[in-house]
Coordinates of C-alpha atoms and ligand atoms in Angstrom, one line a residue:
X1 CA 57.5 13.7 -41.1
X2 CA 60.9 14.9 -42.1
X3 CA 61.1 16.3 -39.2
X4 CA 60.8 14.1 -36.9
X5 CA 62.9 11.8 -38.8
X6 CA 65.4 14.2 -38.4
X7 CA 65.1 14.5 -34.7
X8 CA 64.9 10.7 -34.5
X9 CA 68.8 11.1 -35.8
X10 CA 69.6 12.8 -33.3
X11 CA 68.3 10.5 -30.8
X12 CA 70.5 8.2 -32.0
X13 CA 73.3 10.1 -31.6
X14 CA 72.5 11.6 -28.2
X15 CA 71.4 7.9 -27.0
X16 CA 74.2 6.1 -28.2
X17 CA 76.8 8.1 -26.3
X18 CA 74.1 7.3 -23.1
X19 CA 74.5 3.7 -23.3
X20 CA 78.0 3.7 -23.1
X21 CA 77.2 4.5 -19.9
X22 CA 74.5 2.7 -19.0
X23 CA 74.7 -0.6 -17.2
X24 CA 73.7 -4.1 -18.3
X25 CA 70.5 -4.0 -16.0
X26 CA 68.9 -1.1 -18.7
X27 CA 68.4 -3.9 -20.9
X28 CA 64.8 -5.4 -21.6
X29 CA 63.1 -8.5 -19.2
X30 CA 61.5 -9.8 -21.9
X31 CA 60.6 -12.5 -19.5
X32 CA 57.4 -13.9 -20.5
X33 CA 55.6 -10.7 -22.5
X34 CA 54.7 -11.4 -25.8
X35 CA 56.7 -12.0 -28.9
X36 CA 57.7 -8.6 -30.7
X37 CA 60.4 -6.8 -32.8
X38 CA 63.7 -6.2 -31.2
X39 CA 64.2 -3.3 -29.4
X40 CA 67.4 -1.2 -28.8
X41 CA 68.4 -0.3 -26.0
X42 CA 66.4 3.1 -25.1
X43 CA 65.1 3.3 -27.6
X44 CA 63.0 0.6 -28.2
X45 CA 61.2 0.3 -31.6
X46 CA 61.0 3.9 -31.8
X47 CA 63.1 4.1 -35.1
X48 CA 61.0 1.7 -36.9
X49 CA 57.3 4.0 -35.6
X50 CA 58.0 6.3 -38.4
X51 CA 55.4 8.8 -37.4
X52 CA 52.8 7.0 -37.9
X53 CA 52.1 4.6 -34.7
X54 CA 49.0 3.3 -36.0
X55 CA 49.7 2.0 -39.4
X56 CA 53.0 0.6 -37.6
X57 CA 51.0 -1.6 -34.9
X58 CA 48.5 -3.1 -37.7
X59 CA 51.7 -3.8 -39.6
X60 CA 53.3 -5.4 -36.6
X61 CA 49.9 -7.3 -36.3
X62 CA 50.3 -8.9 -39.5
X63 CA 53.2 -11.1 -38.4
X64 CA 52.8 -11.8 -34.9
X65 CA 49.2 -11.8 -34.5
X66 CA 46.9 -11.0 -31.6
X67 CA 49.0 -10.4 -28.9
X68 CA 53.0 -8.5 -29.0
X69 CA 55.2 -6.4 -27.5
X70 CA 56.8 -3.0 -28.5
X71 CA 58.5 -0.8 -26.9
X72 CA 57.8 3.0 -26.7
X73 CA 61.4 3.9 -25.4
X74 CA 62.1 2.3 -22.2
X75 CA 58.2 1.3 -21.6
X76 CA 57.1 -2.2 -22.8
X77 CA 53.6 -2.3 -24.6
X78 CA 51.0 -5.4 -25.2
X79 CA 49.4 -4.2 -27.7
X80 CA 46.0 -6.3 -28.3
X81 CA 44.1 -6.5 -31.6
X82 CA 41.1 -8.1 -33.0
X83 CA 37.1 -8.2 -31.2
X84 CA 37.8 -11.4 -29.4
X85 CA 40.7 -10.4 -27.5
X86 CA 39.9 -6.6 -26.5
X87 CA 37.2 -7.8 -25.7
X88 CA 38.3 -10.0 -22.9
X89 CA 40.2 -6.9 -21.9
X90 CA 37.0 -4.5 -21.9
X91 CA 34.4 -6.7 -20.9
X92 CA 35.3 -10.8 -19.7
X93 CA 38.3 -9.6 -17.9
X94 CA 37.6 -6.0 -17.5
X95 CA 38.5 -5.3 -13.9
X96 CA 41.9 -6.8 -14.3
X97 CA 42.8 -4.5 -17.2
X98 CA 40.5 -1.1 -15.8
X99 CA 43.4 1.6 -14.7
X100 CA 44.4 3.8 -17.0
X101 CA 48.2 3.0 -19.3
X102 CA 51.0 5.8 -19.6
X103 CA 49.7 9.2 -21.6
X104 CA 52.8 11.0 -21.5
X105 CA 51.5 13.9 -23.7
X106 CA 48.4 14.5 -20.9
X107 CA 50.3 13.4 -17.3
X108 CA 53.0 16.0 -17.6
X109 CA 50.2 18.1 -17.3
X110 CA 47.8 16.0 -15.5
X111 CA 49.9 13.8 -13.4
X112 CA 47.1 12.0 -11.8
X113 CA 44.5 14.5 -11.3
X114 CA 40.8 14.5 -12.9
X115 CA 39.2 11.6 -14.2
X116 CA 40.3 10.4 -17.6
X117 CA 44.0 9.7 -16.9
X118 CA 44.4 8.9 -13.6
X119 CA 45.9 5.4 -12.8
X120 CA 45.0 5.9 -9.3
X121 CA 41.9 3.4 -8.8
X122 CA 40.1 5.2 -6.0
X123 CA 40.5 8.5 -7.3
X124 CA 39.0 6.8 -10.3
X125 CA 36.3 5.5 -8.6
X126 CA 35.1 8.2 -6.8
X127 CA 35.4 10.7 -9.1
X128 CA 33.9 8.5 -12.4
X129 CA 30.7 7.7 -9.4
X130 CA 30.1 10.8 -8.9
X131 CA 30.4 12.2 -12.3
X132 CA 28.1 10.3 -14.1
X133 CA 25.2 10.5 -11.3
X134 CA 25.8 14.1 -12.1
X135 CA 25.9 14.4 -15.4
X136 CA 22.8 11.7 -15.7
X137 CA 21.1 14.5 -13.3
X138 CA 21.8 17.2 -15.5
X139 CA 21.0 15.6 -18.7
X140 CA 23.0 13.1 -20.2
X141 CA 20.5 10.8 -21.6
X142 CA 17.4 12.9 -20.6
X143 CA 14.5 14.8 -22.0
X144 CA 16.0 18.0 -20.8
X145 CA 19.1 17.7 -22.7
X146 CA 17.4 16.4 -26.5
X147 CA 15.6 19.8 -25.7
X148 CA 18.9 21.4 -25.1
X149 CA 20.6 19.8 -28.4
X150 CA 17.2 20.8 -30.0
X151 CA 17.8 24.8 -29.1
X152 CA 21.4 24.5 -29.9
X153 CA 20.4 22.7 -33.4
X154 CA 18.4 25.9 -34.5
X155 CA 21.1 27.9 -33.8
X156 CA 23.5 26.0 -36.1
X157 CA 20.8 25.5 -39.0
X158 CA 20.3 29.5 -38.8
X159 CA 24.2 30.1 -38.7
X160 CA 24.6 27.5 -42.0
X161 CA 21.4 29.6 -43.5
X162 CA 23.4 32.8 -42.9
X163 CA 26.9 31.3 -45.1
X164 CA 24.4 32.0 -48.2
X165 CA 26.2 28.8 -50.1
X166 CA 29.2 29.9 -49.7
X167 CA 32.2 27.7 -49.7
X168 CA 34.3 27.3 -46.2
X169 CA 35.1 24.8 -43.4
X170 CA 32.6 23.7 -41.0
X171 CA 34.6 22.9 -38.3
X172 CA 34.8 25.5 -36.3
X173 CA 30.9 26.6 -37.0
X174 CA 30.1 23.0 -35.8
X175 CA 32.3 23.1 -33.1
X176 CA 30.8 25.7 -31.5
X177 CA 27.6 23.9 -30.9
X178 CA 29.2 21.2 -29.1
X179 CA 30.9 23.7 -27.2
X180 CA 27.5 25.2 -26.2
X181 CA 25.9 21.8 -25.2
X182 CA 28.7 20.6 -23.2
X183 CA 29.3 24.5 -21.5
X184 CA 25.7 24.4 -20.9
X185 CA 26.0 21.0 -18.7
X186 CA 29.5 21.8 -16.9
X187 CA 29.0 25.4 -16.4
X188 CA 25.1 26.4 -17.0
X189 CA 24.9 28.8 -20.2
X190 CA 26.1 29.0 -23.7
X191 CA 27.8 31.4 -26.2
X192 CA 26.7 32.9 -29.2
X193 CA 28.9 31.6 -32.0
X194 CA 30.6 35.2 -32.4
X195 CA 31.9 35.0 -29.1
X196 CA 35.9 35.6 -29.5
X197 CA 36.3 33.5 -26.2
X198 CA 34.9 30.3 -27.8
X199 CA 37.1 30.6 -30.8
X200 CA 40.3 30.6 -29.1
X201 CA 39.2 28.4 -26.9
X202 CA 38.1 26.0 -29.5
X203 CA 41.4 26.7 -31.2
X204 CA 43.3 25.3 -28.1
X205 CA 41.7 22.6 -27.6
X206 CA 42.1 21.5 -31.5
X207 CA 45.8 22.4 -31.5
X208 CA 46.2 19.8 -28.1
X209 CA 44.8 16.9 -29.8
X210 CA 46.2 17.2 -33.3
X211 CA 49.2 17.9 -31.8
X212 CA 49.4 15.0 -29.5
X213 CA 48.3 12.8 -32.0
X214 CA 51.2 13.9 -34.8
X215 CA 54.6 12.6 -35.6
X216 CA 56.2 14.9 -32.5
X217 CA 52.8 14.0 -29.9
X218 CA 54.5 10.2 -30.7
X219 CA 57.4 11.0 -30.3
X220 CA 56.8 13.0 -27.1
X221 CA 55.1 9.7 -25.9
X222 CA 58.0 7.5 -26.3
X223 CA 60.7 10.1 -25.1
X224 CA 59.0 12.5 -22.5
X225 CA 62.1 12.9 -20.0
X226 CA 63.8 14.0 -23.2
X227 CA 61.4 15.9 -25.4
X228 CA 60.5 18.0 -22.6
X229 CA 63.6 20.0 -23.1
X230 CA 63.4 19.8 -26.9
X231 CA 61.7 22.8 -28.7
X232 CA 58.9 21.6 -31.0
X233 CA 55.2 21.9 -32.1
X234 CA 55.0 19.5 -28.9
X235 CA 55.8 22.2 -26.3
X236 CA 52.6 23.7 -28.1
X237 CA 50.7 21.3 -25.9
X238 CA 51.8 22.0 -22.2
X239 CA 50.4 25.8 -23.3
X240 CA 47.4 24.6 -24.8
X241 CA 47.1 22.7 -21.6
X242 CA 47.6 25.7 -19.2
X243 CA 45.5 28.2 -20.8
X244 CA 42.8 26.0 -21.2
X245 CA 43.0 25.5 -16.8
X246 CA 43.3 29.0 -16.9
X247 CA 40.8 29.5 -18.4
X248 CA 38.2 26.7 -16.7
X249 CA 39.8 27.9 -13.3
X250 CA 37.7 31.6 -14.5
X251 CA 34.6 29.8 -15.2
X252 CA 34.6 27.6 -12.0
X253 CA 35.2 31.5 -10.1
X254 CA 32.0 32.8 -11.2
X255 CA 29.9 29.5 -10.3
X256 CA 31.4 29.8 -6.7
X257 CA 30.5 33.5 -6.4
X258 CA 27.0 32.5 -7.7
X259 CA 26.6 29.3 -6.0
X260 CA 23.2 28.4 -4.1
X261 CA 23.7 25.0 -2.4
X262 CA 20.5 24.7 -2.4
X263 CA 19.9 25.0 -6.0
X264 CA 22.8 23.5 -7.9
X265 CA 22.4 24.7 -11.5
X266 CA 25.4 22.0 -13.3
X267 CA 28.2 20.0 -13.4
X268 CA 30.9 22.3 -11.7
X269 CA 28.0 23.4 -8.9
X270 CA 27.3 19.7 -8.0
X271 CA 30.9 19.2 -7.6
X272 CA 31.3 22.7 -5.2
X273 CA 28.3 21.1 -2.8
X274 CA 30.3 18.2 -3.0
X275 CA 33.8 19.2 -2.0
X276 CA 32.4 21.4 0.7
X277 CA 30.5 18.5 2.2
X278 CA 34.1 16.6 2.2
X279 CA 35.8 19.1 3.6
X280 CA 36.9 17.2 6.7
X281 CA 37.6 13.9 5.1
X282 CA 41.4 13.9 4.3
X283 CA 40.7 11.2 1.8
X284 CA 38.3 12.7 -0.1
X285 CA 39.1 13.4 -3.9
X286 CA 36.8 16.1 -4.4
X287 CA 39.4 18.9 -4.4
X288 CA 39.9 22.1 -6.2
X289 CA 42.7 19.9 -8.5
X290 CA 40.4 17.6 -9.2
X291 CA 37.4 19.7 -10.1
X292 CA 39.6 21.7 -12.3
X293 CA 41.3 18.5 -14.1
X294 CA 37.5 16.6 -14.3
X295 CA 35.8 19.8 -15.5
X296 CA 38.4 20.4 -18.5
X297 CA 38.8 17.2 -19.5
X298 CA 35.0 16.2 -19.5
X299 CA 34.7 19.5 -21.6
X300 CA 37.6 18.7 -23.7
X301 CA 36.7 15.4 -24.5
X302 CA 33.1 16.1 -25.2
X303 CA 34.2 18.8 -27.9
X304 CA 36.7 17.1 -30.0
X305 CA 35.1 14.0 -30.2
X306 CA 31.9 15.4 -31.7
X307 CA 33.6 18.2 -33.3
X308 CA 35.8 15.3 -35.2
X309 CA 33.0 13.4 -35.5
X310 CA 31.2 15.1 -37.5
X311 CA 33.0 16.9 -39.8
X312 CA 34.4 14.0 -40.7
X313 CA 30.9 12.7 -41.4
X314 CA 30.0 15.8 -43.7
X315 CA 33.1 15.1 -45.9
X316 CA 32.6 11.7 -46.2
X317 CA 28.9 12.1 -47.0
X318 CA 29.8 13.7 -49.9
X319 CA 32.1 11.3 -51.1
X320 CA 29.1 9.0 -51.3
X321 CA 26.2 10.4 -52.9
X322 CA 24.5 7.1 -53.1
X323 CA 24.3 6.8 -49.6
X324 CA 23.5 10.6 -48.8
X325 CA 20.5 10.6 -51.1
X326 CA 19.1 7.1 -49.4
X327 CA 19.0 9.2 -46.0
X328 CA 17.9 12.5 -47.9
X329 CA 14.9 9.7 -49.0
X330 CA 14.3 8.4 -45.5
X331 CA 14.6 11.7 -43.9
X332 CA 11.6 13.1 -46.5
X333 CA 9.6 9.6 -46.0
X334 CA 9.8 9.8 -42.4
X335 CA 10.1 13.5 -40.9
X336 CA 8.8 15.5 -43.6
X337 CA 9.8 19.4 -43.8
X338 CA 7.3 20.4 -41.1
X339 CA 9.3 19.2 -37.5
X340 CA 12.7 18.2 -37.0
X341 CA 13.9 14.6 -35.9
X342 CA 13.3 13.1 -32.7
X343 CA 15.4 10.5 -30.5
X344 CA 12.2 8.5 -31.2
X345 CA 12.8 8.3 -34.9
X346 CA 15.7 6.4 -34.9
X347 CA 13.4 3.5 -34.4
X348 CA 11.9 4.4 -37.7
X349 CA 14.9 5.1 -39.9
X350 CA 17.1 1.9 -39.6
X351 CA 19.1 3.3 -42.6
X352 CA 20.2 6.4 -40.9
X353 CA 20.9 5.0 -38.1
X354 CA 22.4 2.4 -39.6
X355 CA 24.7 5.2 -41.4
X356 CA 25.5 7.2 -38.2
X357 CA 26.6 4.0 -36.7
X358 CA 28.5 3.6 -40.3
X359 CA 30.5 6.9 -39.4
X360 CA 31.2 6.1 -35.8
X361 CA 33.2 3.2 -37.2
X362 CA 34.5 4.1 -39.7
X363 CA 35.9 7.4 -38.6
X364 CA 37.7 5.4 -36.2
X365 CA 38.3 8.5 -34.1
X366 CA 40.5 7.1 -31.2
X367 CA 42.4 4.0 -33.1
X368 CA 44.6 2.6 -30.6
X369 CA 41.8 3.3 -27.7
X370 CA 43.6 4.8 -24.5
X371 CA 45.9 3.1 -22.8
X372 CA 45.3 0.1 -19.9
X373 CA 47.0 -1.0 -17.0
X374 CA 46.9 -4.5 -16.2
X375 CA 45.4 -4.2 -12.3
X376 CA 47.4 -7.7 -11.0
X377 CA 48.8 -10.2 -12.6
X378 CA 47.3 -11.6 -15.8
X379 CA 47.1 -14.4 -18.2
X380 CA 46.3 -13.4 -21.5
X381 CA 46.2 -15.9 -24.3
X382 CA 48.9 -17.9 -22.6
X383 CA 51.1 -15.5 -21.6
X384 CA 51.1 -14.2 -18.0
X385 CA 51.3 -10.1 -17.9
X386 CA 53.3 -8.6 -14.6
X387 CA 50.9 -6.3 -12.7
X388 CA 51.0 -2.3 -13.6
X389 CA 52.0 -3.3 -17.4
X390 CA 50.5 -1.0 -20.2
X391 CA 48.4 -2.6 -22.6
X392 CA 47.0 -1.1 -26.0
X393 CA 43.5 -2.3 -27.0
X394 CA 43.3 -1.5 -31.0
X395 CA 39.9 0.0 -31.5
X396 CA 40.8 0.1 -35.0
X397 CA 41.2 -3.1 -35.2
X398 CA 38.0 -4.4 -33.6
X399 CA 36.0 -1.5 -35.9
X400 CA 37.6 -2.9 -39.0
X401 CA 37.7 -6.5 -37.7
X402 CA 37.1 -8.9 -41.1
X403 CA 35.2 -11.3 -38.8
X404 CA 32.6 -9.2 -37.6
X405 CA 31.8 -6.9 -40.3
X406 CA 30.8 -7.9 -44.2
X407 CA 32.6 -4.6 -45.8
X408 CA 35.4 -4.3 -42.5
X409 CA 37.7 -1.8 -45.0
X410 CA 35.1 0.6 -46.7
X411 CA 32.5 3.0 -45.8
X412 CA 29.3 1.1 -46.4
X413 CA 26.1 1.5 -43.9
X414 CA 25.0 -2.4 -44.9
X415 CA 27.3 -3.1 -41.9
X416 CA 24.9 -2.6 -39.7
X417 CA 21.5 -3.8 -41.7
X418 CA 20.7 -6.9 -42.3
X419 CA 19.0 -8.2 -45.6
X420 CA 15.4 -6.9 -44.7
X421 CA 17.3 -3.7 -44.7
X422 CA 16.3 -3.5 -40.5
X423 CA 19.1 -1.6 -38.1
X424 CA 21.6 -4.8 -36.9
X425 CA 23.4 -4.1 -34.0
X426 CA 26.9 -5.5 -33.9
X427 CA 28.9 -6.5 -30.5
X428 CA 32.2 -5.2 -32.2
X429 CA 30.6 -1.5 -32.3
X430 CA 32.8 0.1 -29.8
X431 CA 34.1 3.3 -31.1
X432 CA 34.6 5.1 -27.7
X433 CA 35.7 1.6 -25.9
X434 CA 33.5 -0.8 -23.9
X435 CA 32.7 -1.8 -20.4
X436 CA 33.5 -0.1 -17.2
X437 CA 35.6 2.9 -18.6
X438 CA 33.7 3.5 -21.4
X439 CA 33.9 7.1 -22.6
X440 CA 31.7 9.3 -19.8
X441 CA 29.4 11.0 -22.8
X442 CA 29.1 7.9 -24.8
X443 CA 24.8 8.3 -24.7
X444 CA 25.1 12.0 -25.5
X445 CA 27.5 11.7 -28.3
X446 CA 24.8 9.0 -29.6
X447 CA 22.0 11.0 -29.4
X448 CA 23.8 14.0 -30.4
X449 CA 25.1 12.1 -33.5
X450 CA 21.7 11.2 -34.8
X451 CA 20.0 14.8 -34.0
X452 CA 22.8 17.1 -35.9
X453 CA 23.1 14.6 -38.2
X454 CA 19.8 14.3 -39.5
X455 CA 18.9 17.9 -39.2
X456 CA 21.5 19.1 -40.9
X457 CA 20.6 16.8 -43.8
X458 CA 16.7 17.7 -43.7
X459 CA 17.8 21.1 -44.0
X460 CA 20.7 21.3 -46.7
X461 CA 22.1 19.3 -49.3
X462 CA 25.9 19.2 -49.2
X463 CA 28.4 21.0 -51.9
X464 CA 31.8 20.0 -52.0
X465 CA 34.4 22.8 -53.3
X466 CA 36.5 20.3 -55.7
X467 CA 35.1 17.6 -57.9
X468 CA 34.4 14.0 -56.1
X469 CA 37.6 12.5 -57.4
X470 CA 39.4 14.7 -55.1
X471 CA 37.7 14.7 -51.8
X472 CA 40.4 13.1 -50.2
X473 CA 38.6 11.3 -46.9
X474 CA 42.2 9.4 -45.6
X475 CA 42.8 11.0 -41.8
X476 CA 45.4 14.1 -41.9
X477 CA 47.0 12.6 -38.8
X478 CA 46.7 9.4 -37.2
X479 CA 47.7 8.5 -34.0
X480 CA 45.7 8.9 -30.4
X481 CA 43.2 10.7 -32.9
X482 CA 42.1 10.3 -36.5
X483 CA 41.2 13.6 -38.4
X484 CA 40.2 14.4 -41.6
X485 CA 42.3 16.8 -44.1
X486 CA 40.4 20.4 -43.3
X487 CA 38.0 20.5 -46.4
X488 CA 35.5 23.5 -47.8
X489 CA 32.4 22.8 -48.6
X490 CA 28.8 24.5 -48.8
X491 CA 25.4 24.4 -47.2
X492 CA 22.8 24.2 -50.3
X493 CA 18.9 25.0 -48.5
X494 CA 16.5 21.9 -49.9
Ligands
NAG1 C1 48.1 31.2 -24.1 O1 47.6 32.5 -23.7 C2 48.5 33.5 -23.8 C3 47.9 34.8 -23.2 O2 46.5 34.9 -23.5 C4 48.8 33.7 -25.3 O3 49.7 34.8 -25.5 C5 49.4 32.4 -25.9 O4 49.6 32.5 -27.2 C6 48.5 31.2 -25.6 N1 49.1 30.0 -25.9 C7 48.8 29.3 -27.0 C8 49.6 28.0 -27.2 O5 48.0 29.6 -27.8

């Protein structure tokens, strides 16, 4: 944090002399936006960020409410907290709010290709259409791909047999079987967990998100014309960036030298049949760009957020052994020794589910949600927003929203059951957003969720390498992502 304190200085400095220069017209049209703090010229509110762009919006929050404006440089930000309002933004109102806000960190590198951060509606469009019809065909949801988690869960149980209780951090071990399951859907086959290629790719992936999310990622966000030519950690995430298109742009080679178009085998194969079909429509969006961009960030995505996911769950199971030893119970109660869990049992174990739920929210793994774009002009809670104007929904905020749940601040699975102890669902359980951009692989991070979860527990009780007191569960970074500190801990066989 030092660090980027330091470089904030230096800003300063280097800004100040620019406005000297710069013309009355730089200043901010507040016009009708929101109240907020005052910004500088330039600068904005970046001084007062502090590294920590979360905890400074929910401070912000605090004093002006619902609905304010801050600015991230140059670029004015609504930033909307609380169930009832993103939720007019996600679902009541959603097609006014659906393109996608600024992402500095991802456009210099993206700039408007692929699927996630495009604020170009059609390419949107087409390209989210097509994807999930795909992805539905080749699993998402289906029986074929709980048999594929299955395979993939064997692997991992055998891999934690093989630690032999030894002490280390499971992130990368359970990264690899994401890797595998979402590999296996984009590009037809998976990896054994020695596999050098995985690890470095993992490790690239890993290092992009992190770093995007730390003190310099914000920073990055708020300054990109500048930062770009500043050395940092942040340049760290333009390379992350190309090797990982380098190395998708391999994969996609050998599925086009392979390809039957009669017998498309996954994602990337669907998408070649596709794009050759288009090939005389000028229009069309299904390009090598865009199959490149949609494959990696569909991967990308679908790695880090389970990979987060759970290894955040592990740590903080063991930070309550009250409520491991309840699921430990249900788990013995209800699936025995002799199988392993089924989708079908969720409706049997309301307090697992109601804990994997629990972990979703409370992990809080994208706080600030992605960024919106209002699609026209808009009136939100009295104030009318000019088209094209980014808008933050606070997923923290609606997870940890007093109003909807009983213990909003602590980890505590009685959020979701009610007093006969059955599963309760709860309208402010959006961890990976709501409505019509919802995150592509929200049923597969569900079902995967439950699955590792459960057989991970039916198959090991959990060791932590440092007494209770100092399993520290607060995020390591907080900012488009929430991660927990890297931990050690071991795999005890029941
Ligand atoms: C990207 O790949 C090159 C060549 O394989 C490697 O030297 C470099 O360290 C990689 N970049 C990052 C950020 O890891």
């Amino acid at each position: 944090m030092d660090l980027s304190q330091g470089l904030m200085l230096f800003f300063a400095l280097l800004i100040s002399c620019i406005i000297l220069f710069s013309s009355i017209k730089l200043f901010w049209r507040r016009g009708d936006l929101p109240p907020g703090p005052t910004p500088l010229p330039l600068l904005g509110n970046a001084l007062d960020v502090g590294g920590d762009i979360v905890h400074f919006l929910m401070k912000l929050s605090e004093k002006y409410g619902d609905i304010f404006t801050v600015y991230l440089g140059t670029r004015p930000v609504i930033v909307v907290t609380g169930y009832k309002l993103v939720k007019e933004i996600y679902l009541d109102k959603g097609d006014d709010y659906l393109n996608r806000g600024d992402m500095p960190a991802f456009d210099a590198f993206y700039k408007d290709s692929g699927i996630i951060f495009t604020a170009n509606m059609k390419r949107w469009r087409d390209l989210r259409r097509f994807s999930l019809m795909t992805l539905r065909d080749f699993g998402f949801g289906k029986s074929s791909t709980e048999d594929r988690i299955h395979e993939e869960i064997r692997h991992l149980i055998s891999a934690l047999k093989d630690t032999k209780e030894s002490f280390f951090d499971p992130r990368q071990c359970l990264s690899k079987s994401f890797y595998n399951i979402i590999f296996s859907i984009m590009f037809g086959n998976r990896y054994n967990y020695e596999d050098k290629e995985i690890t470095t790719i993992l490790t690239y992936i890993y290092q992009a998100f992190t770093t995007i999310s730390s003190s310099w990622g914000q920073i990055y966000e708020m300054f990109p014309w500048l930062m770009r030519f500043i050395p940092g950690p942040h340049q760290k995430i333009n390379k992350c960036f190309k090797n990982l298109t380098k190395y998708v742009d391999g994969r996609v080679k050998i599925n086009q030298e392979t390809l039957d178009p009669n017998n498309p085998r996954d994602y990337v194969d669907a998408f070649l049949i596709k794009m050759e079909k288009e090939k005389i429509n000028p229009n069309s969006e299904f390009n090598m760009k865009n199959l490149l961009a949609c494959t990696l960030q569909i991967f990308f995505a679908g790695v880090e957020t389970m990979s987060t996911t759970t290894t955040y769950s592990l740590l903080i199971l063991m930070k309550y052994p009250d409520v491991l030893a309840k699921v430990h119970k249900e788990i013995d109660q209800v699936i025995g020794q002799n199988r392993g869990p089924t989708l079908q049992d969720r409706n049997h174990m309301p307090y697992t589910e109601a804990m994997v739920h629990e972990m979703q929210r409370f992990t809080d793994l994208i706080p600030m949600g992605a960024p919106r774009r209002t699609t026209k002009e808009v009136t939100l809670k009295g104030y009318t927003l000019p088209k094209d104007i980014n808008i933050y929904p606070m997923l923290t905020s609606v997870l940890k929203d007093p109003t909807c749940f009983k213990y909003p601040t602590e980890f505590n699975p009685e959020n979701f059951l009610n007093e006969k102890g059955e599963f309760k669902k709860n309208d402010a359980f959006m961890p990976l957003a709501a409505g019509k951009r919802i995150c592509l692989g929200e049923s597969l991070v569900r079902m995967e969720l439950f699955l590792f979860l459960v057989s991970i527990l039916q198959n090991f009780d959990l060791k932590s390498s440092v007494p209770l007191k100092e399993l520290d569960i607060a995020p390591i970074v907080s900012g488009l992502g929430n991660f927990p500190k890297p931990y050690k801990m071991a795999f005890i066989p029941r």
